[in-house]
Coordinates of C-alpha atoms and ligand atoms in Angstrom, one line a residue:
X718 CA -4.5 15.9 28.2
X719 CA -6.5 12.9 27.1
X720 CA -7.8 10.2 29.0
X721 CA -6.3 6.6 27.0
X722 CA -3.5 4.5 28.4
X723 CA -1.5 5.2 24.7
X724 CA -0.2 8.5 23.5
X725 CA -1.3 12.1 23.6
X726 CA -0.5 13.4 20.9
X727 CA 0.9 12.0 17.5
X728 CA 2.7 13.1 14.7
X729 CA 1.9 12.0 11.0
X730 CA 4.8 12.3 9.0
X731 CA 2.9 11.8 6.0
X732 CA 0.6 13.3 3.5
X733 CA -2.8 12.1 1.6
X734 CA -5.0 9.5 3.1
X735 CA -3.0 7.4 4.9
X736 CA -1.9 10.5 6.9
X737 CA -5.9 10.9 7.4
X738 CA -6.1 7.1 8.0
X739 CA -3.6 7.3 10.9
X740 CA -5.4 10.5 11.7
X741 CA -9.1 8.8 12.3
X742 CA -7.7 6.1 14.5
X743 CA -6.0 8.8 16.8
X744 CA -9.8 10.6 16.9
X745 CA -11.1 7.3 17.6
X746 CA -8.7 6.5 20.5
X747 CA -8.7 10.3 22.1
X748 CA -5.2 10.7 20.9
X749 CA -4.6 14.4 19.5
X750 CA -2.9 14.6 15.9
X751 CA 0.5 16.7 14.5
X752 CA 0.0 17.6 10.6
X753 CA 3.1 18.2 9.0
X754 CA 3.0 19.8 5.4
X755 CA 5.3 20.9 2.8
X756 CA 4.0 24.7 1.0
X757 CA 2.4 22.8 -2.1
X758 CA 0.0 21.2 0.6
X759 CA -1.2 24.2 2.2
X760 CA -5.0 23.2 1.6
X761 CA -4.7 19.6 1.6
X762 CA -7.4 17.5 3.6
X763 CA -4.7 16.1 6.1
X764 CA -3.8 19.7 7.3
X765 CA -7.7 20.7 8.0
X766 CA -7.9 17.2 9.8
X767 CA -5.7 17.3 12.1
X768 CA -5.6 19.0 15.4
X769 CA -2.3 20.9 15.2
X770 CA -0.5 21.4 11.7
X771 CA 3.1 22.7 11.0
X772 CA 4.9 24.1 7.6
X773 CA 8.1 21.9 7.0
X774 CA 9.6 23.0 3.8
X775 CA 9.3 23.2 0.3
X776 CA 7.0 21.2 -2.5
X777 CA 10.0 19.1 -3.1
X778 CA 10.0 15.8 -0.9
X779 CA 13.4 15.5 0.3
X780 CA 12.8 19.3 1.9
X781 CA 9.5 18.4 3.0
X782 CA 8.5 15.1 3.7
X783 CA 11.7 13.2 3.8
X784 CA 13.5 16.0 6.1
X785 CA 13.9 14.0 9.4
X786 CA 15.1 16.8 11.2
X787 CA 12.6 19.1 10.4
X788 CA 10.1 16.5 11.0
X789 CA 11.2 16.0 15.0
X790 CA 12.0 19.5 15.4
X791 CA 7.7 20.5 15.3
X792 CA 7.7 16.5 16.8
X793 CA 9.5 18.6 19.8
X794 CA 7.7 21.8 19.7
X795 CA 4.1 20.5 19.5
X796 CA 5.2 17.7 22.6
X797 CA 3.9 14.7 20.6
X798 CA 5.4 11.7 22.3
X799 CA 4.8 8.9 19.2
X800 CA 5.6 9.6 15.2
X801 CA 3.4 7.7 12.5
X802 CA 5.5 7.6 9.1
X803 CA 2.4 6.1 7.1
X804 CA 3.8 4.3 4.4
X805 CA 6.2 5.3 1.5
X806 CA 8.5 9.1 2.8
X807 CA 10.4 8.2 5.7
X808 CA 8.4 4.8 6.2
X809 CA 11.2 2.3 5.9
X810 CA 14.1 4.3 6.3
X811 CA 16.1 2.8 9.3
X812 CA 17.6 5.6 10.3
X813 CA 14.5 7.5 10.6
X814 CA 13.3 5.1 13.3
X815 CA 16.4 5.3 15.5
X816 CA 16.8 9.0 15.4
X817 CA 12.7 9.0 16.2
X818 CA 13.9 6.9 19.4
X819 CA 17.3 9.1 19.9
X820 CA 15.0 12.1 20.3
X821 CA 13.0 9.9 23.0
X822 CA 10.0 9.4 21.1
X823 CA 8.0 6.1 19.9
X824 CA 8.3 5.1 16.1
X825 CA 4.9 3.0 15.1
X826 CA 7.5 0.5 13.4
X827 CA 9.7 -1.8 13.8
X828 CA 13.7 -1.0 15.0
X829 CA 16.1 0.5 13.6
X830 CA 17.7 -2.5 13.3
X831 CA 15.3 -4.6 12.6
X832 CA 14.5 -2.2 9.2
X833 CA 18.0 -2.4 8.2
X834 CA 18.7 -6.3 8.2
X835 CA 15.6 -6.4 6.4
X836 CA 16.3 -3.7 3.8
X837 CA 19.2 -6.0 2.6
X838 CA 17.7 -8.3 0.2
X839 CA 20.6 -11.0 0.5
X840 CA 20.7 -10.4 4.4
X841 CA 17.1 -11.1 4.8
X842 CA 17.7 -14.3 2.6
X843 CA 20.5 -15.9 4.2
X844 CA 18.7 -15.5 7.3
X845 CA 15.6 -17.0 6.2
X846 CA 16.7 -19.5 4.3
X847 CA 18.8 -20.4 7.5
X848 CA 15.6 -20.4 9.9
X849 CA 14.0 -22.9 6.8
X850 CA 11.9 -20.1 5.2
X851 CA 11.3 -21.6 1.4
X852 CA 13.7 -19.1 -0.9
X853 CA 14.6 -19.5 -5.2
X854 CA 18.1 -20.6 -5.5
X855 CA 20.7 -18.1 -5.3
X856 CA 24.2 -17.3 -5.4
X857 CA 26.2 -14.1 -3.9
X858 CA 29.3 -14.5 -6.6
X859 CA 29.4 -12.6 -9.7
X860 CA 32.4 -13.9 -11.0
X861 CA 31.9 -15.1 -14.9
X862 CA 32.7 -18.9 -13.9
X863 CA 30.7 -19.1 -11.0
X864 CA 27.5 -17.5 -12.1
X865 CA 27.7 -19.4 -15.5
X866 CA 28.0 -22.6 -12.9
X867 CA 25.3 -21.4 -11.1
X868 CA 23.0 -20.5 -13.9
X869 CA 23.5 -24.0 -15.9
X870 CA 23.0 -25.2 -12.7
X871 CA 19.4 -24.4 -12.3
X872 CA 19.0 -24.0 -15.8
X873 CA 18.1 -20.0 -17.8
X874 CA 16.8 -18.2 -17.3
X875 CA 18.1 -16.3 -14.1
X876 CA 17.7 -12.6 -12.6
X877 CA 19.8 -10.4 -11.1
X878 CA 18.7 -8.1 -8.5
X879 CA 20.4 -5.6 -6.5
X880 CA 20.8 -6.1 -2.4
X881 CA 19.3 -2.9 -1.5
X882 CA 17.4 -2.9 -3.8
X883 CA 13.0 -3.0 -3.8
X884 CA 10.3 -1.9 -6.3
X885 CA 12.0 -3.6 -9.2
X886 CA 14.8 -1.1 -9.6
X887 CA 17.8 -3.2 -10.7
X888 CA 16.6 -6.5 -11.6
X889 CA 17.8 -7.9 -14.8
X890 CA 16.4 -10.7 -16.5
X891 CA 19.4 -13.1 -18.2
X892 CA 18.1 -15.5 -20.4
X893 CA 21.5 -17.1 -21.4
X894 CA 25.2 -17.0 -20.8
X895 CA 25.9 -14.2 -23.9
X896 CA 23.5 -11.8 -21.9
X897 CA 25.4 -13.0 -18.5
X898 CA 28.3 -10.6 -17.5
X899 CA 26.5 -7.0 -19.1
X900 CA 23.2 -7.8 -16.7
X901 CA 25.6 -8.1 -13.4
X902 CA 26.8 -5.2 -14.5
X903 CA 24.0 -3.2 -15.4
X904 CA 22.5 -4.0 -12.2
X905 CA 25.4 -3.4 -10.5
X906 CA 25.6 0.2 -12.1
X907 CA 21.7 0.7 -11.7
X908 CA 21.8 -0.5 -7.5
X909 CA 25.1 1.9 -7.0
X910 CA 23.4 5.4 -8.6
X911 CA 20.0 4.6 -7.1
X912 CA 21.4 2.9 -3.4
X913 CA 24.5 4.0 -2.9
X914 CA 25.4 0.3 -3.1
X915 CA 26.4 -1.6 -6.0
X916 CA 26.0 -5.6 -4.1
X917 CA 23.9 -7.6 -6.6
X918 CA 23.1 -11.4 -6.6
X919 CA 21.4 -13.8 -8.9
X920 CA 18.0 -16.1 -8.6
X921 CA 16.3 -18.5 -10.5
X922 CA 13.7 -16.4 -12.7
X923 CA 9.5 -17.4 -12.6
X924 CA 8.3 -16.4 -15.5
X925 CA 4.8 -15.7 -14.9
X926 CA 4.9 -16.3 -10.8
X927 CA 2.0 -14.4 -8.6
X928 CA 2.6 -12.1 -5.8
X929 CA 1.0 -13.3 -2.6
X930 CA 2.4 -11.1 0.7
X931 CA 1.3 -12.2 4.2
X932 CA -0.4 -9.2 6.9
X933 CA 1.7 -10.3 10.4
X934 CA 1.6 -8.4 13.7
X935 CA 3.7 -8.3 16.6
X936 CA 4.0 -6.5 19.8
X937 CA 7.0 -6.1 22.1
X938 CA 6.7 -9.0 24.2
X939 CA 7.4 -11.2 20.8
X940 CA 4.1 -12.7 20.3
X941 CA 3.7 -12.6 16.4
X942 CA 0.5 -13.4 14.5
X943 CA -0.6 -13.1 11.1
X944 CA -4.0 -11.6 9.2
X945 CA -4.3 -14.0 6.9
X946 CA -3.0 -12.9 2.5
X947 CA -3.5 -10.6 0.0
X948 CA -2.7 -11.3 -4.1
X949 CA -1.5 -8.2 -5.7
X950 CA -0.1 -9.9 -8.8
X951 CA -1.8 -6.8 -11.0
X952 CA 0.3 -4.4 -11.3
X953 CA 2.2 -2.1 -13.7
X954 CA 5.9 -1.3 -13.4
X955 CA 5.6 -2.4 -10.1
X956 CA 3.1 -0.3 -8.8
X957 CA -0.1 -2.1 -7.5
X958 CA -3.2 -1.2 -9.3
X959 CA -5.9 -4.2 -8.0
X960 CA -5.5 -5.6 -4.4
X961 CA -7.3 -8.3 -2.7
X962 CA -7.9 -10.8 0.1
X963 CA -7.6 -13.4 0.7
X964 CA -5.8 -15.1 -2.5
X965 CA -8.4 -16.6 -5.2
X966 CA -6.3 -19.8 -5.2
X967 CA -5.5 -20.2 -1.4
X968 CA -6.0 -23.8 0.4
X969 CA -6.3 -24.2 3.9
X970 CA -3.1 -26.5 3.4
X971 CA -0.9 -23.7 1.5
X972 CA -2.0 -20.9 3.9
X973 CA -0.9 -23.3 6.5
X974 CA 2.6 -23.3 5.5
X975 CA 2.6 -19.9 4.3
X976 CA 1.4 -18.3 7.2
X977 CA 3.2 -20.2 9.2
X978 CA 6.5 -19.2 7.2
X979 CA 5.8 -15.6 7.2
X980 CA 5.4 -15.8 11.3
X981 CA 8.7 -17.5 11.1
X982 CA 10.4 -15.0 8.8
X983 CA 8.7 -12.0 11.6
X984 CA 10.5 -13.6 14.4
X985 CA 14.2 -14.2 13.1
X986 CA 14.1 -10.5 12.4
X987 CA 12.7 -9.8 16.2
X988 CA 9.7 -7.9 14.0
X989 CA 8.0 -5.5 16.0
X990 CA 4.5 -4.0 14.8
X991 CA 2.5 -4.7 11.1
X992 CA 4.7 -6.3 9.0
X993 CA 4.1 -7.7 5.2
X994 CA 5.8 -10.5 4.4
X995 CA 6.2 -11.0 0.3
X996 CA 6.2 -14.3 -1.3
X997 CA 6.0 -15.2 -5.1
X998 CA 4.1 -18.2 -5.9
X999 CA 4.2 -20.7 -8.7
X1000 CA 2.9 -23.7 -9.5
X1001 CA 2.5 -24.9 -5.9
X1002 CA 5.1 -23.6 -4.0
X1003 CA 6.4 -20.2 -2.7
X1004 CA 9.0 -18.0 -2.5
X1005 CA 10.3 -15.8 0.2
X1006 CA 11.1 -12.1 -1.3
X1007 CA 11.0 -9.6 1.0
X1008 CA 9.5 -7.9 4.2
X1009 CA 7.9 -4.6 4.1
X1010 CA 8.7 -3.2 7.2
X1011 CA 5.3 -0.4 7.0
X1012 CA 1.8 -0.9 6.6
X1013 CA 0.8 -0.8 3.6
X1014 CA -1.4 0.8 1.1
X1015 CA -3.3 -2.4 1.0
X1016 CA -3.8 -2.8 4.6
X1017 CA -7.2 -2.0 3.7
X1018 CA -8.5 -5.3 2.5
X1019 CA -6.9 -7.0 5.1
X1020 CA -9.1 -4.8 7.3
X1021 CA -12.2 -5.5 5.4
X1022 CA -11.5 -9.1 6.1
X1023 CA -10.6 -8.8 9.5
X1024 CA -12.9 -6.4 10.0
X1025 CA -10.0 -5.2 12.5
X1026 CA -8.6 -1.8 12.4
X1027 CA -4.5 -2.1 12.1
X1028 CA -3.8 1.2 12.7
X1029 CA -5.6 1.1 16.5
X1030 CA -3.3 -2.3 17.1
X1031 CA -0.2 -0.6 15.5
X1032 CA -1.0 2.4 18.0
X1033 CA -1.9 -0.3 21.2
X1034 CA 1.6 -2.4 20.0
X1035 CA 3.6 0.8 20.0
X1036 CA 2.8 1.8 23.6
X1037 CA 3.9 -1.6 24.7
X1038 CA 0.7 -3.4 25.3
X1039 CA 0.2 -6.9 24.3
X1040 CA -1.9 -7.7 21.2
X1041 CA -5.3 -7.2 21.6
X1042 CA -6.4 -10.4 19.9
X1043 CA -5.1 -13.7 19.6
X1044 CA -4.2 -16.2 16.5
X1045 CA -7.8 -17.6 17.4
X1046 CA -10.3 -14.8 17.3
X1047 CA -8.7 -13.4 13.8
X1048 CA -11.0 -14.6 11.4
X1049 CA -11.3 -14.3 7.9
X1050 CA -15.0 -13.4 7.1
X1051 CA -16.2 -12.5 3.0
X1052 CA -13.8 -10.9 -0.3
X1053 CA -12.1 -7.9 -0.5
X1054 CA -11.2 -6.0 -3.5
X1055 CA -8.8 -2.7 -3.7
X1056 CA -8.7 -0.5 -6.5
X1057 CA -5.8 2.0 -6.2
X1058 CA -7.4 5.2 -8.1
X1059 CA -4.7 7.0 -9.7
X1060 CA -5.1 10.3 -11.4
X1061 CA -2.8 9.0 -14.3
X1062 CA -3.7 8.2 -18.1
X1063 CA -4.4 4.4 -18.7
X1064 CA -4.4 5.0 -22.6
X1065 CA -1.2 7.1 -22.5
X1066 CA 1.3 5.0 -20.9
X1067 CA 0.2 5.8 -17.3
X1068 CA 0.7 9.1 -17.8
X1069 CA 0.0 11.5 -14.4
X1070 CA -2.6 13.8 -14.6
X1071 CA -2.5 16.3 -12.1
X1072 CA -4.7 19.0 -12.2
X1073 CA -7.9 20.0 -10.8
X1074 CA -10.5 18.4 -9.6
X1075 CA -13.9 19.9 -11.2
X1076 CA -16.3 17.6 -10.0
X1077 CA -16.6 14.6 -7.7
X1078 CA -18.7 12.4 -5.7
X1079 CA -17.7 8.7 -4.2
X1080 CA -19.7 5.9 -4.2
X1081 CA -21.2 4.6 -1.4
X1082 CA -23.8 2.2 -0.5
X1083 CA -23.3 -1.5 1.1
X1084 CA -19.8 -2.8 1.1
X1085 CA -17.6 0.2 0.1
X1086 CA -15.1 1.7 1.4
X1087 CA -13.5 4.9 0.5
X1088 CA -9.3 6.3 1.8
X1089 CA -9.0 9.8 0.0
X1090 CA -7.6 13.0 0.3
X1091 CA -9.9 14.6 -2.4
X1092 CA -12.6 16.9 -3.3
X1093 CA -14.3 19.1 -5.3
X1094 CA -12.1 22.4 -6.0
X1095 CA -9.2 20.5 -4.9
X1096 CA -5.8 20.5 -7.3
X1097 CA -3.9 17.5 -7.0
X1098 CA -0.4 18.7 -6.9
X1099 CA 2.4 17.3 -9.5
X1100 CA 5.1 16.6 -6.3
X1101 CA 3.9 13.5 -4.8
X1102 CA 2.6 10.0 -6.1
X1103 CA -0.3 9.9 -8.4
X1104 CA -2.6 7.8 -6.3
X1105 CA -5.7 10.2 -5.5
X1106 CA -8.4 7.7 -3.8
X1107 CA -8.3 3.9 -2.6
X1108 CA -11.8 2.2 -3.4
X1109 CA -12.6 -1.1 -1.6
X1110 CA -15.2 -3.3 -2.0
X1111 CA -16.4 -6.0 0.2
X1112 CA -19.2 -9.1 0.3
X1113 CA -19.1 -12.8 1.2
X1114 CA -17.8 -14.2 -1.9
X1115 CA -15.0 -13.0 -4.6
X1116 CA -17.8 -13.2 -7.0
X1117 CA -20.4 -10.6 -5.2
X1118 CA -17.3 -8.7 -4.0
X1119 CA -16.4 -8.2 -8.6
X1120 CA -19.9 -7.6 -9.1
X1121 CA -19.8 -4.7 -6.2
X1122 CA -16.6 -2.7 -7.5
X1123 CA -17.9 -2.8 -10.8
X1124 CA -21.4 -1.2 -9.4
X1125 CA -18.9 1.5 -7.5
X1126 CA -16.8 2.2 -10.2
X1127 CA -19.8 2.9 -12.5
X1128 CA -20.8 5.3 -9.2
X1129 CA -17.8 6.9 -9.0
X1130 CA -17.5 10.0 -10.6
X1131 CA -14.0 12.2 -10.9
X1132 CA -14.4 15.0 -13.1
X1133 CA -11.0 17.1 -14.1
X1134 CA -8.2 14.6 -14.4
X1135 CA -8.2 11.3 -15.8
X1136 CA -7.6 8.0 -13.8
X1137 CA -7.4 4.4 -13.6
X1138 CA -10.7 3.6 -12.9
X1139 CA -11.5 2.2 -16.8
X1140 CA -8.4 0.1 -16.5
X1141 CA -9.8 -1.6 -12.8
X1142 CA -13.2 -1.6 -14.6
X1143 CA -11.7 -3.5 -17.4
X1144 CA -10.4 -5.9 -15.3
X1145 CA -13.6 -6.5 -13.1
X1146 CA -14.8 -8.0 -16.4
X1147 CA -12.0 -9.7 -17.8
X1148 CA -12.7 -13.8 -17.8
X1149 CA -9.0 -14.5 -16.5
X1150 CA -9.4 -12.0 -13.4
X1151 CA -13.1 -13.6 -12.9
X1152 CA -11.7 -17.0 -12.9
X1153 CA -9.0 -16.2 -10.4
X1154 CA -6.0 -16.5 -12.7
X1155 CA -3.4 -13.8 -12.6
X1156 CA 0.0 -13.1 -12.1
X1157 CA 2.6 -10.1 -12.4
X1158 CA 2.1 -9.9 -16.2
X1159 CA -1.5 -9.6 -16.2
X1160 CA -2.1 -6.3 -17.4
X1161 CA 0.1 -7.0 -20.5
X1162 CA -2.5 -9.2 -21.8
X1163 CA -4.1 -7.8 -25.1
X1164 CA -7.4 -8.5 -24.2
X1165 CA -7.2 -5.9 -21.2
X1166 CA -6.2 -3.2 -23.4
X1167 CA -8.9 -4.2 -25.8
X1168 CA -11.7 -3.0 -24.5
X1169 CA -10.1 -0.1 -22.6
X1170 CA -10.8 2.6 -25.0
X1171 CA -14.4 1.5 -24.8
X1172 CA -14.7 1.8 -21.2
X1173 CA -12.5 5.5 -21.1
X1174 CA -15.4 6.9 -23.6
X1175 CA -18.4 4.9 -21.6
X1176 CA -16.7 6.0 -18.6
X1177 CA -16.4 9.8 -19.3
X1178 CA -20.3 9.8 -20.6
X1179 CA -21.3 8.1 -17.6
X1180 CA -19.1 10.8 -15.5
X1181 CA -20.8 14.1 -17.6
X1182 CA -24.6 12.7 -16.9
X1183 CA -23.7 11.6 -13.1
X1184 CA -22.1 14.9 -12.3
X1185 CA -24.1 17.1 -14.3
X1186 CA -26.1 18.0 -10.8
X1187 CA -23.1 18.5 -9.1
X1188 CA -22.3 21.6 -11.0
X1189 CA -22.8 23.8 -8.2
X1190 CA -23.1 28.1 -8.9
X1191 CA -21.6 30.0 -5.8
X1192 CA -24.7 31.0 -4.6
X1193 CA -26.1 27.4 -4.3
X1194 CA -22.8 26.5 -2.5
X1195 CA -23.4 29.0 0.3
X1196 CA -27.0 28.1 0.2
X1197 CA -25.9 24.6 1.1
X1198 CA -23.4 25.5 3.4
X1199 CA -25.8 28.2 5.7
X1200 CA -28.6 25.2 5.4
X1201 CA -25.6 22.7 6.7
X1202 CA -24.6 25.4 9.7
X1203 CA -27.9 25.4 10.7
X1204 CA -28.6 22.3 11.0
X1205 CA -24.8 21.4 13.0
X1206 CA -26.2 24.4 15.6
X1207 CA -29.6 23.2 16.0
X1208 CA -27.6 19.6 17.1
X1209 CA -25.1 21.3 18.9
X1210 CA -27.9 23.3 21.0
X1211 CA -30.2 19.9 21.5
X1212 CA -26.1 17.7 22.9
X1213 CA -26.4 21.0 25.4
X1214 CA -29.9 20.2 25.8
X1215 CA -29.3 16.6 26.6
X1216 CA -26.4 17.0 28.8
X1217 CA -28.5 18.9 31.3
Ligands
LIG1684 C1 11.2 -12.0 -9.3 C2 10.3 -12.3 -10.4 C3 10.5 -13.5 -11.0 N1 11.5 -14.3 -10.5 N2 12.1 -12.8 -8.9 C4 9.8 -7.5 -8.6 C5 9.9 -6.6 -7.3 C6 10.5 -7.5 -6.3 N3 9.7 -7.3 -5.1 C7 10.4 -8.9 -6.8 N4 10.0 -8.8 -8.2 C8 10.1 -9.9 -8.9 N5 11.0 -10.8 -8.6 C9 12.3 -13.9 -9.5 N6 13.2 -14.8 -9.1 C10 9.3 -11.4 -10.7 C11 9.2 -10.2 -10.0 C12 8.2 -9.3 -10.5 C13 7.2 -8.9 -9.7 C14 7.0 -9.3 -8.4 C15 5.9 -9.0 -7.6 C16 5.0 -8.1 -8.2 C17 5.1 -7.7 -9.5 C18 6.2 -8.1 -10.2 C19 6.3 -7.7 -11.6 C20 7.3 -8.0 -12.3 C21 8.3 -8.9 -11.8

């Protein structure tokens, strides 16, 4: 058994590279790793990585990934006393966590409960707007009379979303009282057939507002600190494309207050673990959304930042010790830039683009950081999200830190599918991102897509002369790999050596 004072062994109930994320702080820490994998993942990176690695069901996610019983059935037979959910799957689903805890395990999360008052939208609200959390104006009532009172109130125009609702699905924008009655409706009908729960409300509606979410952590005895922000106003349909931290436009006194806020929001939920408390910010104030009860995709530039590793203190939390730093020694030291590399068509509406990977090599050199599940040979199957790679970069200011992700994108080459990278390299170069100024719309600007095309064609050039060496005939490929074997057994033999 190992030797550390946490788990022994840990399941991943996840696939990609958060599940190989999770998996390198368990390596790290001496703790031995549970794969799980549905049949389309047979050969993927997280199966190889880990130490054990069990079938759970078909391609399809909800008889895969998303099948809890399956999942703490091989939780049971390979003895693994915690579960990691990663994020997205099984990640915030309440029930998940309790029947994790039923079955006398540790979920590295927050409670059951604590997931499911924070899952309501208008629950969370009430609550934080009770314990003085900053919120938009809102009102519960959908009656014709009220709303209209409500709405003329704070003036058009307004937005409904639904309760249980996240990601965007079921928020209506009403400009005026005509447009009133069909958008409770619609996102009435919209919350009902995707959550099983038709509650809506309405909010004043920021136009252009930015999205600036707080990192907080808390163990089990209630301490609760926070890791500073990240602004991830660029994104499309609500999926992030461009992370980073901190926020270009952050003051010491704003962060105060927001900060502070976001610790406040963490302990009227009794928040256990990492935590991301969401905020939209306009014109000098902010706006409690939600609270993503998960870590995040994103956790990496708060890590780059931090230079802490949140997986390690969402491990050390789960097993009941105390935090292992205080409010004072987190620091925030340089820039940090995320570009979520998706294998999707910027020119074609986002289009995914699975297929094979032909060719590849990541960038490397000072300040980047690499999360991927890829390689050479590897097919990226059509099940699961389109993200392939997260590329961060990192240096002392936001300016070196653009200058740097531009340098890796024009590195990076990916050779079989198309991605986003032309989109993230357009926007390393765009004079509003440069200057700091975005918000939620950002990627709607005209300018973006103007010089898009000409980065996709400089891009794919670049790619063909980059990886033209990296064609590789079978025979050169076991060439390498008997020259590589060597080499691990002459090390091997010189460790025995030096043990003696
Ligand atoms: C808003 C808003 C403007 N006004 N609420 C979208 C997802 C959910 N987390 C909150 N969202 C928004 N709520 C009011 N009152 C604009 C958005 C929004 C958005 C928020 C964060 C990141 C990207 C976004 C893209 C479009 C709209």
């Amino acid at each position: 058994m190992s030797e550390n004072e946490y788990f022994d062994k840990i399941l991943v109930a996840n696939r990609g590279e958060i599940a190989i994320r999770v998996m390198r702080a368990c390596r790290e820490m001496g703790i031995e790793t549970v794969a799980v994998y549905s049949e389309a993942d047979a050969n993927a990176l997280h199966v190889k990585y880990a130490d054990e690695a069990f079938l759970i069901g078909p391609a399809h996610p909800t008889k895969s990934y998303l099948n809890m019983d399956r999942i703490l059935e091989v939780a049971e037979l390979a003895g693994a006393d915690a579960v990691h959910p990663g994020y997205g799957f099984l990640a915030e689903n309440a029930a998940f966590s309790g029947a994790v805890k039923k079955a006398g395990l540790t979920f590295i999360g927050p409670s059951e409960k604590t997931m499911k008052m924070m899952g309501s939208k208008l629950e969370s609200k009430s609550a934080m707007y009770a314990a003085g959390v900053p919120v938009l104006p809102w009102t519960q009532s959908t009656d014709h009379d009220e709303a209209k009172a409500f709405a003329e109130s704070i003036g058009y125009p307004v937005i409904v979303k639904a309760s249980a609702g996240g990601g965007g699905i079921g928020m209506t924008v009403v400009n005026n009282e005509a447009e009133l009655d069909e958008a409770i409706a619609k996102s009435s009908r919209t919350a009902a057939s995707a959550f099983g729960d038709p509650t809506v409300f309405i909010e004043k509606y920021l136009a252009k507002p930015r999205h600036i979410e707080v990192q907080v952590f808390a163990d089990s005895k209630g301490d609760t600190i926070h890791m500073f922000e990240r602004d991830c106003s660029i994104q499309r349909r609500h999926q992030k494309l461009i992370e980073e931290a901190p926020c270009p436009i952050m003051t010491d006194e704003l962060r105060e207050q927001m900060t502070q806020s976001a610790i406040t929001v963490a302990k009227t939920c009794n928040y256990e673990n990492a935590g991301t408390v969401e905020f939209l910010y306009d014109s000098g104030h902010y706006y409690f959304m939600e609270m993503n009860t998960r870590l995040q995709v994103e956790h990496t530039v708060t890590e780059l930042i931090t230079g802490l590793d949140m997986v390690r203190m969402q491990i050390q939390v789960a097993a009941g010790e105390p935090l292992p730093y205080s409010q004072e020694q987190i620091t925030c030291r340089g820039h940090a830039i995320e570009c979520r590399v998706n294998a999707e068509d910027p020119m074609n509406n986002y289009q995914a683009d699975a297929g094979k990977i032909t060719r590849y090599r990541s960038p490397g050199g000072p300040g980047i950081r690499i999360d991927s599940s890829i390689h050479a040979g590897y097919s990226i199957p059509p099940y699961y999200d389109s993200m392939i790679a997260k590329l961060c970069a990192r240096a002392m200011t936001r300016e070196e830190t653009i200058a740097r992700m531009r340098r890796a994108i024009t590195e990076y080459v990916i050779i079989g599918v198309k991605t986003t990278l032309p989109l993230q390299y357009a926007v390393m170069n765009n004079p509003d991102f440069i200057a700091g100024n975005t918000h939620t719309h950002f990627l709607q600007d005209p300018e973006i897509t103007k010089y898009l095309s000409r980065y996709m064609r400089e891009s794919e050039t670049r790619m063909n002369q980059l990886g033209a060496p990296l064609k590789q005939g079978k025979e050169k490929t076991i060439a390498v790999t008997a020259a590589v074997s060597a080499y691990m057994s002459a090390l091997a033999a010189k460790n025995g050596q030096n043990k003696k």
